[in-house]
Amino acid sequence: MRTGPSTTGRWQWRAFAAAAAAATVLYVADVSLAVSMACFAVIGAGSVAAMVAGPRMHRVRARAAWRLMTTAASLFLLGVVVRPFVSELSGWQQFIADMLVLPGYFVLLPGVVLLLRARGGLERQAVLDAFIVCIGAGLACALLLSVPAASVESRSVLASVLSGLYPFFDVALVLVFVNMAFTTTVWRPSQIFLTLGVVSLLVGDLAYGVISTRGEIYGSPLLDAPYLVTYGLLGLAALHPSVAELDRATRPPPQAWSWQRLTLLVPVTAVPFVLDLLAGGRSAADRLIIAVGGMLIALLLIARAVSAVQAEAAAQRHAEHQARHDPLTGLPNRRQMAREIGALLAAAPRDSPARVWVYALDLDGFKFVNESYGHDAGDQLVIDVGRRLTGLVPPGTPVARIGGDEFVVAEIGDAAHAARTAERILAAMAEPLAVQGTDVVVSASVGIASAAATPDADGTATAEALMRDADTALFRSKTEGPGRSTMFDTSMHEQARDRVELEGALRTALTRGELHVAYQPIVAIADGRPVGAEALVRWDHPRRGPIPPGVFIPIAEEAGLIDALGTWVRQESLRQLAQWRAEHTVSDDFWMSINVSPRQLRDGGLPAAVGAELTGLGLPAGVVTLEITESVMVDASTQTDQVLFELRALGVRLAVDDFGTGFSALGYLRRFPVTGVKIDRSFVSGLGTDHSDSEIVRAVVAMSTALGLSTVAEGVETVEQRDALASLGVPLGQGWLWGKAVTAAQFATRWGAIPGVPDAAAARRPLTAGN
């Protein structure tokens, strides 16, 4: 996976830059031919080595492009080193350097093109701009360099052809690099070094082109200085960490006539006119070349203008499409779906059982996939669900994604048809989906709403109302469990408003102190001695009175308040435990059991926060038990695993709440650092009457004993249940038999002693309304 530029190799490119600069200065000083050639060979060879090592060190994606450019640089280096020694030879031997350099161009150009393709840089507008520049440059090279060089009578035809050919290779390089320049807005150091290297190469070739018009093949070592600079810059481009970004373009709008483009294009369009003025006594062929070149430039400018208009129109269409569609799945978004539903409402037949049905669905297991496999896997899952839904319904049926994992389907039909569609959606979502090579079942919850045809009404407003009703029904489905569908009815509006009001009231309650912690004893079944207490949050609404935890806890989870609520309960109960210990209301081994939500366990800062609270209150970690749900173990992410192990490392105990009702498995208990289980009340209630419940409790006790876990039975309400638990070997119990959850003051009065605990006989007595 690409993670951006490498941070390695920072000193290498700086050291190479210093060496290249020193060698260039020494070369220009022209101490001697041997020293100059040694400088050139060292920097040239160093640059080739850098072009091999740099892309590999920085994990460059377009490695093939760099291999070709490295090969070209090696051939150019050989040509430059050989040229001084063969320039005075005769016959074919004087062309040995050209035999090396010419293949270098044929290798370099494909390498640069591959790099440009890796950047996605072959855009129509940029190509047209590059061709305009190249035709202008080509005209100038042809008439000012190639034609005069080819016309020198004192040398062979092959020498004249070669002299006239080099400028056109440079024009081809200009074409590619102008294209690259026009497809980026961020010039990273490697692109700057590479571009300057090509400019330096062009300067060197231009110098040789000028002397070629005089019939000379080699002038002096100074003519090769630009090539030395080119090698230094190529080495820097390969070694700099930004080379990893060179094959990724940061594009400007392709149709933009930016000032940078105009600065380059305007002088080029004037080249034919300038050359025509300078033509003087030139031949008719020269004038024909100028005329054809000018005509091509004019045609390309027209094509460029047309292309810009077309690109603007395409960009407008794309922007309009993006405004109406989800960028991830390409499905309509909520805004467009409202229009689609409005069109269905207008098209639905009147005076018939057929209605417009809207299905809102939400993936039940999406959070698990996101947290366990990462957001990329979650995005792919959303795409796959969109495809599955689109393939499930008839062609043309509107399907939209309106949120993270929320989709909407709309169609016309009767009630029976709607019921069948809902069943098909649920069945389709219950089929496994591939996530990173693993089959995952996410299931879905569906809310359904319908409306009759409204050809004379505001279709968009009615569509929005339909989607809101479907969302309301969806919320009801999710509260009833995964994989369900619910039909909207008007009573749900009142419930939805009630929920919104309760959410607002809960936010206020957290700041105004309307919440309090109640404590229920956990006792030793053998003698009724209290060994601990569970901290339970209670809410006394100023107008509605007590709000059951089963009502406001789910609201807190959905509204994102569970972290704040859980933190407050933990801090308050730990403070209370520290106070009881200081006042000798409870014994030193008395422990506090506190519920922790799955969301809190995904907070990497939780262990540190708990540790700081324990230290600040002077509490040993062993007197605190954090209760987790079985789903935490089943759906655990890497972050949750780490938090659980860090909490256990503090010395805090971890107990699995409501054990047996979810995904109980021995493997989970062995994998996670839990220290105890709490047997769910549903198994305790049947003791003495349901033989299977007794066997389940017996099995849990045996398993816990084998694993060294503590066991607490919840929901003990009768003496018979207590005795059955004792006979099955359950050591600890909790329930109304010993008392409901009460305030801290009531708990201290009931269970405190002077000092110590109440007498065992009194503790074992069932509580009544009067005691």
Coordinates of C-alpha atoms in Angstrom, one line a residue, residues 23 80 85 186 195 218 224 265 295 330 383 385 396 409 429 445 472 505 618 630 651-654 720:
A23 CA 32.6 18.3 -9.7
V80 CA 30.0 11.9 -24.0
F85 CA 38.5 10.7 -28.7
V186 CA 2.2 20.9 -7.2
T195 CA 12.6 19.1 -15.5
Y218 CA 33.1 18.8 -31.3
D224 CA 29.6 19.2 -22.3
L265 CA 1.9 29.4 -25.8
M295 CA -1.4 26.6 -40.4
G330 CA -22.5 6.0 -8.0
I383 CA -20.2 -0.9 -2.9
V385 CA -24.3 -4.0 -1.1
G396 CA -35.1 1.3 -13.5
V409 CA -35.3 1.6 -2.5
M429 CA -28.6 -9.1 2.9
S445 CA -32.9 -3.8 9.2
T472 CA -38.7 6.1 11.7
A505 CA -33.3 15.9 28.3
G618 CA -5.9 5.6 46.6
E630 CA -20.2 -11.0 25.3
G651 CA -4.9 -5.3 38.1
V652 CA -8.6 -4.4 37.4
R653 CA -10.8 -7.5 37.2
L654 CA -13.0 -8.1 34.0
E720 CA -35.5 -21.6 46.4

